[in-house]
Amino acid sequence: MAKKKTPVNDTNLAGGSFTGVDEVSNFGDRLARYGQARTRALGMLNHLRGNPTSESPKAAAGLAGCGNYLHFREYYTVDKVRLHNAQFCKQHLICPLCAIRRGAKALGAYLARWEVIRTERPELRPYLVTLTVKNGDDLQERQTHLTKSLKRLLQHRRSFNAGLRGHAYTEMCKAQGAVYTLELTNKGNGWHPHCHMIVLAASEPSQSALSVEWASISGDSFIVDVRPITGDPSEGFMEVFKYAVKFSDLSLADNWHAAQLLKGKRLLGSFGLFRGVQIPESLLDEPLDSLPFWDRFYRYMGDEYQFTGESPKSHQYEVEKSKNLKVAK
Ligand SMILES: [Zn+2]
């Protein structure tokens, strides 16, 4: 399957952020996207400095130190480039560079689990299910409405599966496992939280039946979408794991507001066969230990990552590498 190429001037950083990431042939695009992500993070940094709050100094310090250097290793015998070292702020709701890396790690972890599941349960197929609630001006209220409605839908599934008396069948009973994220947009018509879910099922959940159920649960929205994930599963799965990168489509003020409101909230959940998948803590790539490599150092300068012959070791790199140091210079 042909890889989608994201134009480097595309402001939607979520597009094509994860697939084929370590191929040498994709490295230019990848580096350009990381550069755009870093530029957006610096936009947020300036926004925070211009609109200080009690929370902003710490966030700003993190952003200032994130991704100034990227140390890649090119494994030239297999044409792969892996991110070997960098300092990250791990504020993925306001830093699209960290969001891209975290999304890639989550995608990798769930794809690996799917590979195991599909050999054990060949009858199952993945479906992308989207559930929405009506737009509104109060993000907190809309977000709570979405999470409560989702909880009720999943409770219906559990109750029926457990054979509890008086609990009706739901289309979600077809799901043998699922992973989902909560995403939000605001395109000028109010906040629009929604849920993207990968459902593993032996037969396609009915969109119309699910729509009726969802309308009765949510009380304000019948809009759901169900479609099979065909072809390269990483393309379909990506739709779910780019939720944090999508924050960078919001205005800076909206992005900060949403990040403050959702800080500490769980935006990714799973059940059934997808329960218990561990997403690695590190945002770096796994090294290919036994293979020879060239080191490639890049530094963010003038809106993009530029190759630099200098080893960042001569700067504060060694200090930054120390795990105790989260806040930058
Ligand atoms: Zn970051």
mmCIF file of C-alpha atoms and ligand atoms in Angstrom:
data_model
loop_
_atom_site.group_PDB
_atom_site.id
_atom_site.type_symbol
_atom_site.label_atom_id
_atom_site.label_comp_id
_atom_site.label_asym_id
_atom_site.label_seq_id
_atom_site.Cartn_x
_atom_site.Cartn_y
_atom_site.Cartn_z
ATOM 1 C CA MET A 1 0.000 0.000 0.000
ATOM 2 C CA ALA A 2 1.298 3.417 -0.974
ATOM 3 C CA LYS A 3 2.284 5.590 1.927
ATOM 4 C CA LYS A 4 0.455 8.864 2.222
ATOM 5 C CA LYS A 5 2.896 11.707 1.931
ATOM 6 C CA THR A 6 2.236 14.716 4.078
ATOM 7 C CA PRO A 7 3.252 17.971 2.412
ATOM 8 C CA VAL A 8 5.848 19.614 4.587
ATOM 9 C CA ASN A 9 3.866 22.841 4.756
ATOM 10 C CA ASP A 10 0.772 20.982 5.980
ATOM 11 C CA THR A 11 -0.275 22.432 9.316
ATOM 12 C CA ASN A 12 -2.105 19.243 10.203
ATOM 13 C CA LEU A 13 0.706 17.425 11.929
ATOM 14 C CA ALA A 14 -1.414 14.384 12.550
ATOM 15 C CA GLY A 15 -1.456 13.328 8.925
ATOM 16 C CA GLY A 16 0.892 10.449 8.176
ATOM 17 C CA SER A 17 2.849 11.048 11.337
ATOM 18 C CA PHE A 18 3.488 7.472 12.303
ATOM 19 C CA THR A 19 3.621 5.021 9.445
ATOM 20 C CA GLY A 20 6.851 3.811 7.924
ATOM 21 C CA VAL A 21 8.620 6.079 10.339
ATOM 22 C CA ASP A 22 11.982 4.423 10.443
ATOM 23 C CA GLU A 23 12.620 3.959 6.719
ATOM 24 C CA VAL A 24 15.517 5.987 5.311
ATOM 25 C CA SER A 25 13.305 6.950 2.365
ATOM 26 C CA ASN A 26 10.815 8.651 4.702
ATOM 27 C CA PHE A 27 13.408 10.397 6.801
ATOM 28 C CA GLY A 28 13.158 13.778 5.055
ATOM 29 C CA ASP A 29 9.398 13.959 5.575
ATOM 30 C CA ARG A 30 9.759 12.759 9.117
ATOM 31 C CA LEU A 31 12.334 15.389 9.970
ATOM 32 C CA ALA A 32 10.198 18.082 8.336
ATOM 33 C CA ARG A 33 7.193 17.042 10.446
ATOM 34 C CA TYR A 34 9.272 17.067 13.607
ATOM 35 C CA GLY A 35 10.459 20.548 12.645
ATOM 36 C CA GLN A 36 6.887 21.759 12.167
ATOM 37 C CA ALA A 37 5.947 20.209 15.489
ATOM 38 C CA ARG A 38 8.825 22.002 17.198
ATOM 39 C CA THR A 39 7.812 25.290 15.550
ATOM 40 C CA ARG A 40 4.268 24.882 16.872
ATOM 41 C CA ALA A 41 5.617 24.090 20.361
ATOM 42 C CA LEU A 42 7.637 27.320 20.250
ATOM 43 C CA GLY A 43 4.446 29.127 19.197
ATOM 44 C CA MET A 44 2.865 27.753 22.360
ATOM 45 C CA LEU A 45 5.905 28.805 24.375
ATOM 46 C CA ASN A 46 5.523 32.394 23.138
ATOM 47 C CA HIS A 47 1.807 32.272 23.829
ATOM 48 C CA LEU A 48 2.450 31.195 27.414
ATOM 49 C CA ARG A 49 5.067 33.874 27.944
ATOM 50 C CA GLY A 50 2.626 36.491 26.655
ATOM 51 C CA ASN A 51 -0.288 35.157 28.712
ATOM 52 C CA PRO A 52 1.226 33.922 31.953
ATOM 53 C CA THR A 53 -0.841 31.938 34.440
ATOM 54 C CA SER A 54 0.168 30.110 37.596
ATOM 55 C CA GLU A 55 0.590 26.928 35.556
ATOM 56 C CA SER A 56 2.448 28.374 32.595
ATOM 57 C CA PRO A 57 6.055 28.858 33.819
ATOM 58 C CA LYS A 58 6.647 25.146 34.372
ATOM 59 C CA ALA A 59 5.013 24.229 31.074
ATOM 60 C CA ALA A 60 7.042 26.887 29.277
ATOM 61 C CA ALA A 61 10.302 25.653 30.773
ATOM 62 C CA GLY A 62 9.507 22.156 29.531
ATOM 63 C CA LEU A 63 8.708 23.377 26.032
ATOM 64 C CA ALA A 64 11.890 25.451 25.879
ATOM 65 C CA GLY A 65 14.036 22.399 26.495
ATOM 66 C CA CYS A 66 12.170 19.872 24.366
ATOM 67 C CA GLY A 67 13.669 18.554 21.160
ATOM 68 C CA ASN A 68 16.413 21.096 20.647
ATOM 69 C CA TYR A 69 18.667 18.277 19.502
ATOM 70 C CA LEU A 70 17.682 15.021 17.874
ATOM 71 C CA HIS A 71 20.236 12.254 17.782
ATOM 72 C CA PHE A 72 19.410 9.619 15.179
ATOM 73 C CA ARG A 73 21.187 6.433 14.282
ATOM 74 C CA GLU A 74 21.157 5.312 10.701
ATOM 75 C CA TYR A 75 21.421 1.544 10.428
ATOM 76 C CA TYR A 76 22.774 1.650 6.927
ATOM 77 C CA THR A 77 22.729 -2.086 6.262
ATOM 78 C CA VAL A 78 18.925 -2.164 6.617
ATOM 79 C CA ASP A 79 18.057 1.427 5.528
ATOM 80 C CA LYS A 80 16.491 2.377 8.809
ATOM 81 C CA VAL A 81 16.845 5.505 10.910
ATOM 82 C CA ARG A 82 15.976 5.424 14.572
ATOM 83 C CA LEU A 83 15.704 8.217 17.099
ATOM 84 C CA HIS A 84 18.427 7.343 19.550
ATOM 85 C CA ASN A 85 18.431 10.221 21.973
ATOM 86 C CA ALA A 86 16.685 13.521 22.656
ATOM 87 C CA GLN A 87 15.221 15.442 25.518
ATOM 88 C CA PHE A 88 11.438 15.500 25.632
ATOM 89 C CA CYS A 89 9.045 17.550 27.767
ATOM 90 C CA LYS A 90 6.356 14.817 27.711
ATOM 91 C CA GLN A 91 3.587 17.433 27.724
ATOM 92 C CA HIS A 92 1.874 15.770 24.822
ATOM 93 C CA LEU A 93 -1.272 17.909 24.918
ATOM 94 C CA ILE A 94 0.654 21.119 24.241
ATOM 95 C CA CYS A 95 3.769 19.746 22.519
ATOM 96 C CA PRO A 96 3.094 18.112 19.161
ATOM 97 C CA LEU A 97 6.605 16.658 18.973
ATOM 98 C CA CYS A 98 5.962 14.667 22.151
ATOM 99 C CA ALA A 99 2.451 13.877 20.872
ATOM 100 C CA ILE A 100 3.794 12.424 17.624
ATOM 101 C CA ARG A 101 6.350 10.311 19.478
ATOM 102 C CA ARG A 102 3.844 9.109 22.060
ATOM 103 C CA GLY A 103 1.298 8.303 19.354
ATOM 104 C CA ALA A 104 3.918 6.285 17.498
ATOM 105 C CA LYS A 105 4.757 4.308 20.627
ATOM 106 C CA ALA A 106 1.079 3.617 21.366
ATOM 107 C CA LEU A 107 0.469 2.624 17.752
ATOM 108 C CA GLY A 108 3.424 0.237 17.840
ATOM 109 C CA ALA A 109 2.284 -1.382 21.093
ATOM 110 C CA TYR A 110 -1.299 -1.968 19.921
ATOM 111 C CA LEU A 111 -0.263 -3.154 16.454
ATOM 112 C CA ALA A 112 2.012 -5.710 18.091
ATOM 113 C CA ARG A 113 -0.877 -6.944 20.249
ATOM 114 C CA TRP A 114 -3.134 -7.071 17.177
ATOM 115 C CA GLU A 115 -0.583 -9.257 15.372
ATOM 116 C CA VAL A 116 -0.785 -11.760 18.230
ATOM 117 C CA ILE A 117 -4.599 -11.607 18.440
ATOM 118 C CA ARG A 118 -5.130 -12.109 14.729
ATOM 119 C CA THR A 119 -3.225 -15.389 14.705
ATOM 120 C CA GLU A 120 -5.121 -16.678 17.738
ATOM 121 C CA ARG A 121 -8.523 -15.354 16.672
ATOM 122 C CA PRO A 122 -8.507 -15.321 12.847
ATOM 123 C CA GLU A 123 -12.263 -14.656 12.722
ATOM 124 C CA LEU A 124 -11.852 -11.167 14.170
ATOM 125 C CA ARG A 125 -11.557 -8.011 12.064
ATOM 126 C CA PRO A 126 -10.781 -4.458 13.164
ATOM 127 C CA TYR A 127 -13.426 -1.754 12.764
ATOM 128 C CA LEU A 128 -13.098 1.961 13.323
ATOM 129 C CA VAL A 129 -16.042 3.213 15.369
ATOM 130 C CA THR A 130 -16.556 6.931 15.977
ATOM 131 C CA LEU A 131 -18.978 8.297 18.560
ATOM 132 C CA THR A 132 -19.750 11.991 18.822
ATOM 133 C CA VAL A 133 -21.713 14.382 21.001
ATOM 134 C CA LYS A 134 -23.273 17.676 19.982
ATOM 135 C CA ASN A 135 -21.025 20.759 19.904
ATOM 136 C CA GLY A 136 -21.130 23.167 22.817
ATOM 137 C CA ASP A 137 -19.428 26.224 24.323
ATOM 138 C CA ASP A 138 -18.499 24.640 27.644
ATOM 139 C CA LEU A 139 -15.665 22.185 27.093
ATOM 140 C CA GLN A 140 -15.816 20.724 30.587
ATOM 141 C CA GLU A 141 -19.534 20.050 30.297
ATOM 142 C CA ARG A 142 -19.240 18.532 26.793
ATOM 143 C CA GLN A 143 -16.245 16.384 27.710
ATOM 144 C CA THR A 144 -18.004 15.034 30.814
ATOM 145 C CA HIS A 145 -21.093 14.343 28.711
ATOM 146 C CA LEU A 146 -19.016 12.297 26.245
ATOM 147 C CA THR A 147 -17.179 10.301 28.907
ATOM 148 C CA LYS A 148 -20.396 9.562 30.843
ATOM 149 C CA SER A 149 -22.229 8.483 27.684
ATOM 150 C CA LEU A 150 -19.343 6.241 26.676
ATOM 151 C CA LYS A 151 -19.221 4.726 30.135
ATOM 152 C CA ARG A 152 -22.922 3.891 29.944
ATOM 153 C CA LEU A 153 -22.549 2.299 26.506
ATOM 154 C CA LEU A 154 -19.704 0.091 27.711
ATOM 155 C CA GLN A 155 -21.649 -0.711 30.896
ATOM 156 C CA HIS A 156 -24.531 -1.981 28.730
ATOM 157 C CA ARG A 157 -22.089 -4.333 27.017
ATOM 158 C CA ARG A 158 -20.701 -5.615 30.285
ATOM 159 C CA SER A 159 -24.134 -6.091 31.836
ATOM 160 C CA PHE A 160 -25.472 -8.078 28.884
ATOM 161 C CA ASN A 161 -22.323 -10.182 28.623
ATOM 162 C CA ALA A 162 -22.536 -10.917 32.334
ATOM 163 C CA GLY A 163 -26.092 -12.176 31.809
ATOM 164 C CA LEU A 164 -27.589 -9.652 34.217
ATOM 165 C CA ARG A 165 -31.392 -9.745 34.136
ATOM 166 C CA GLY A 166 -33.158 -7.011 32.243
ATOM 167 C CA HIS A 167 -30.147 -5.856 30.282
ATOM 168 C CA ALA A 168 -30.713 -5.677 26.558
ATOM 169 C CA TYR A 169 -28.291 -6.674 23.853
ATOM 170 C CA THR A 170 -26.130 -3.885 22.448
ATOM 171 C CA GLU A 171 -24.125 -3.733 19.220
ATOM 172 C CA MET A 172 -21.070 -3.269 21.390
ATOM 173 C CA CYS A 173 -21.463 -6.886 22.498
ATOM 174 C CA LYS A 174 -19.838 -7.754 19.181
ATOM 175 C CA ALA A 175 -16.618 -6.161 20.429
ATOM 176 C CA GLN A 176 -14.225 -8.804 21.732
ATOM 177 C CA GLY A 177 -11.788 -6.050 22.480
ATOM 178 C CA ALA A 178 -11.284 -2.378 21.783
ATOM 179 C CA VAL A 179 -8.932 0.539 22.285
ATOM 180 C CA TYR A 180 -10.248 4.088 22.142
ATOM 181 C CA THR A 181 -9.168 7.680 22.545
ATOM 182 C CA LEU A 182 -11.011 10.909 23.209
ATOM 183 C CA GLU A 183 -10.295 13.699 20.794
ATOM 184 C CA LEU A 184 -11.600 17.206 20.448
ATOM 185 C CA THR A 185 -11.890 19.846 17.804
ATOM 186 C CA ASN A 186 -13.176 23.391 17.751
ATOM 187 C CA LYS A 187 -13.719 24.807 14.319
ATOM 188 C CA GLY A 188 -15.526 27.941 15.416
ATOM 189 C CA ASN A 189 -18.849 26.235 16.161
ATOM 190 C CA GLY A 190 -18.049 25.198 19.701
ATOM 191 C CA TRP A 191 -16.202 22.321 21.283
ATOM 192 C CA HIS A 192 -16.676 18.983 19.646
ATOM 193 C CA PRO A 193 -15.385 16.082 21.737
ATOM 194 C CA HIS A 194 -15.618 12.659 20.142
ATOM 195 C CA CYS A 195 -14.324 9.144 20.537
ATOM 196 C CA HIS A 196 -12.430 7.007 18.020
ATOM 197 C CA MET A 197 -12.387 3.312 18.809
ATOM 198 C CA ILE A 198 -10.820 0.258 17.222
ATOM 199 C CA VAL A 199 -13.248 -2.578 17.775
ATOM 200 C CA LEU A 200 -12.270 -6.192 17.170
ATOM 201 C CA ALA A 201 -15.317 -8.162 16.099
ATOM 202 C CA ALA A 202 -16.249 -11.260 14.109
ATOM 203 C CA SER A 203 -18.992 -9.347 12.300
ATOM 204 C CA GLU A 204 -19.417 -5.666 11.564
ATOM 205 C CA PRO A 205 -21.305 -3.725 14.245
ATOM 206 C CA SER A 206 -24.392 -2.152 12.688
ATOM 207 C CA GLN A 207 -24.005 1.591 12.344
ATOM 208 C CA SER A 208 -27.769 2.201 12.331
ATOM 209 C CA ALA A 209 -28.405 0.079 15.429
ATOM 210 C CA LEU A 210 -25.494 1.688 17.250
ATOM 211 C CA SER A 211 -26.785 5.109 16.233
ATOM 212 C CA VAL A 212 -30.170 4.414 17.853
ATOM 213 C CA GLU A 213 -28.482 3.158 21.031
ATOM 214 C CA TRP A 214 -26.115 6.109 21.168
ATOM 215 C CA ALA A 215 -28.946 8.619 20.671
ATOM 216 C CA SER A 216 -30.858 7.118 23.575
ATOM 217 C CA ILE A 217 -27.772 7.156 25.798
ATOM 218 C CA SER A 218 -26.379 10.569 24.865
ATOM 219 C CA GLY A 219 -29.748 12.251 24.444
ATOM 220 C CA ASP A 220 -28.322 14.718 21.939
ATOM 221 C CA SER A 221 -26.431 12.854 19.254
ATOM 222 C CA PHE A 222 -27.159 9.959 16.946
ATOM 223 C CA ILE A 223 -23.992 10.535 14.911
ATOM 224 C CA VAL A 224 -21.823 7.473 14.897
ATOM 225 C CA ASP A 225 -19.651 5.975 12.204
ATOM 226 C CA VAL A 226 -18.597 2.369 11.709
ATOM 227 C CA ARG A 227 -16.177 1.272 9.030
ATOM 228 C CA PRO A 228 -13.916 -1.721 8.532
ATOM 229 C CA ILE A 229 -10.175 -1.153 8.707
ATOM 230 C CA THR A 230 -8.792 -2.684 5.545
ATOM 231 C CA GLY A 231 -5.312 -2.750 4.053
ATOM 232 C CA ASP A 232 -2.376 -1.715 6.206
ATOM 233 C CA PRO A 233 -3.756 -1.762 9.770
ATOM 234 C CA SER A 234 -1.322 0.949 10.847
ATOM 235 C CA GLU A 235 -3.229 3.438 8.665
ATOM 236 C CA GLY A 236 -6.565 2.701 10.326
ATOM 237 C CA PHE A 237 -5.127 2.362 13.833
ATOM 238 C CA MET A 238 -3.377 5.722 13.441
ATOM 239 C CA GLU A 239 -6.768 7.445 13.375
ATOM 240 C CA VAL A 240 -7.123 6.506 17.046
ATOM 241 C CA PHE A 241 -3.593 7.287 18.234
ATOM 242 C CA LYS A 242 -3.168 10.737 16.745
ATOM 243 C CA TYR A 243 -5.622 12.265 19.223
ATOM 244 C CA ALA A 244 -2.960 14.248 21.073
ATOM 245 C CA VAL A 245 -1.392 15.559 17.859
ATOM 246 C CA LYS A 246 -4.828 16.910 16.904
ATOM 247 C CA PHE A 247 -4.590 19.424 19.742
ATOM 248 C CA SER A 248 -2.203 21.332 17.496
ATOM 249 C CA ASP A 249 -5.103 22.021 15.102
ATOM 250 C CA LEU A 250 -6.685 24.161 17.853
ATOM 251 C CA SER A 251 -5.814 27.819 18.325
ATOM 252 C CA LEU A 252 -3.022 28.305 20.865
ATOM 253 C CA ALA A 253 -5.460 29.725 23.438
ATOM 254 C CA ASP A 254 -7.942 26.855 22.938
ATOM 255 C CA ASN A 255 -5.124 24.319 23.041
ATOM 256 C CA TRP A 256 -3.838 25.631 26.376
ATOM 257 C CA HIS A 257 -7.359 25.807 27.840
ATOM 258 C CA ALA A 258 -8.120 22.236 26.750
ATOM 259 C CA ALA A 259 -4.776 20.929 28.001
ATOM 260 C CA GLN A 260 -5.332 22.467 31.436
ATOM 261 C CA LEU A 261 -8.812 21.060 31.636
ATOM 262 C CA LEU A 262 -7.854 17.563 30.536
ATOM 263 C CA LYS A 263 -4.571 17.312 32.404
ATOM 264 C CA GLY A 264 -4.472 14.041 34.316
ATOM 265 C CA LYS A 265 -7.668 12.765 32.658
ATOM 266 C CA ARG A 266 -7.548 9.449 30.873
ATOM 267 C CA LEU A 267 -7.906 10.037 27.147
ATOM 268 C CA LEU A 268 -7.002 6.495 26.106
ATOM 269 C CA GLY A 269 -8.816 3.374 27.247
ATOM 270 C CA SER A 270 -9.188 -0.268 26.297
ATOM 271 C CA PHE A 271 -11.112 -3.399 27.168
ATOM 272 C CA GLY A 272 -11.352 -7.092 26.312
ATOM 273 C CA LEU A 273 -8.565 -8.436 24.116
ATOM 274 C CA PHE A 274 -6.843 -5.041 24.059
ATOM 275 C CA ARG A 275 -6.769 -4.718 27.824
ATOM 276 C CA GLY A 276 -3.392 -4.411 29.494
ATOM 277 C CA VAL A 277 -1.270 -3.335 26.520
ATOM 278 C CA GLN A 278 1.712 -1.452 27.909
ATOM 279 C CA ILE A 279 2.837 1.690 26.096
ATOM 280 C CA PRO A 280 6.584 2.164 26.632
ATOM 281 C CA GLU A 281 7.486 5.125 28.796
ATOM 282 C CA SER A 282 10.404 6.223 26.609
ATOM 283 C CA LEU A 283 9.658 8.353 23.563
ATOM 284 C CA LEU A 284 12.816 7.138 21.810
ATOM 285 C CA ASP A 285 12.975 4.346 19.250
ATOM 286 C CA GLU A 286 14.293 0.923 20.125
ATOM 287 C CA PRO A 287 17.911 0.598 18.988
ATOM 288 C CA LEU A 288 18.871 -2.184 16.576
ATOM 289 C CA ASP A 289 21.657 -3.355 18.806
ATOM 290 C CA SER A 290 23.509 -5.813 16.662
ATOM 291 C CA LEU A 291 23.698 -3.699 13.518
ATOM 292 C CA PRO A 292 26.325 -1.143 12.482
ATOM 293 C CA PHE A 293 25.206 2.501 12.355
ATOM 294 C CA TRP A 294 26.149 6.065 11.670
ATOM 295 C CA ASP A 295 25.268 8.755 14.213
ATOM 296 C CA ARG A 296 23.337 11.699 12.809
ATOM 297 C CA PHE A 297 22.871 14.798 14.933
ATOM 298 C CA TYR A 298 20.247 17.425 14.139
ATOM 299 C CA ARG A 299 19.653 20.731 15.812
ATOM 300 C CA TYR A 300 16.523 22.889 15.618
ATOM 301 C CA MET A 301 17.549 26.148 13.985
ATOM 302 C CA GLY A 302 15.471 28.628 11.990
ATOM 303 C CA ASP A 303 12.195 26.713 11.937
ATOM 304 C CA GLU A 304 13.632 23.320 11.029
ATOM 305 C CA TYR A 305 15.992 20.566 12.046
ATOM 306 C CA GLN A 306 19.370 20.977 10.452
ATOM 307 C CA PHE A 307 22.129 18.463 10.238
ATOM 308 C CA THR A 308 25.007 19.427 12.453
ATOM 309 C CA GLY A 309 28.461 17.925 12.319
ATOM 310 C CA GLU A 310 29.025 18.848 15.924
ATOM 311 C CA SER A 311 28.301 16.281 18.531
ATOM 312 C CA PRO A 312 25.896 17.825 21.002
ATOM 313 C CA LYS A 313 28.038 16.281 23.707
ATOM 314 C CA SER A 314 30.082 19.458 23.562
ATOM 315 C CA HIS A 315 27.010 21.434 24.680
ATOM 316 C CA GLN A 316 24.665 20.751 27.540
ATOM 317 C CA TYR A 317 23.647 17.478 26.030
ATOM 318 C CA GLU A 318 25.196 15.297 28.675
ATOM 319 C CA VAL A 319 23.436 17.314 31.326
ATOM 320 C CA GLU A 320 20.137 17.106 29.471
ATOM 321 C CA LYS A 321 20.471 13.377 29.136
ATOM 322 C CA SER A 322 20.462 12.937 32.875
ATOM 323 C CA LYS A 323 17.026 11.709 33.794
ATOM 324 C CA ASN A 324 16.747 13.999 36.778
ATOM 325 C CA LEU A 325 16.692 17.070 34.634
ATOM 326 C CA LYS A 326 13.260 17.700 33.229
ATOM 327 C CA VAL A 327 13.374 21.467 33.047
ATOM 328 C CA ALA A 328 15.604 23.073 30.473
ATOM 329 C CA LYS A 329 18.367 25.605 30.685
HETATM 330 ZN ZN ZN B 1 7.777 18.038 24.137
#
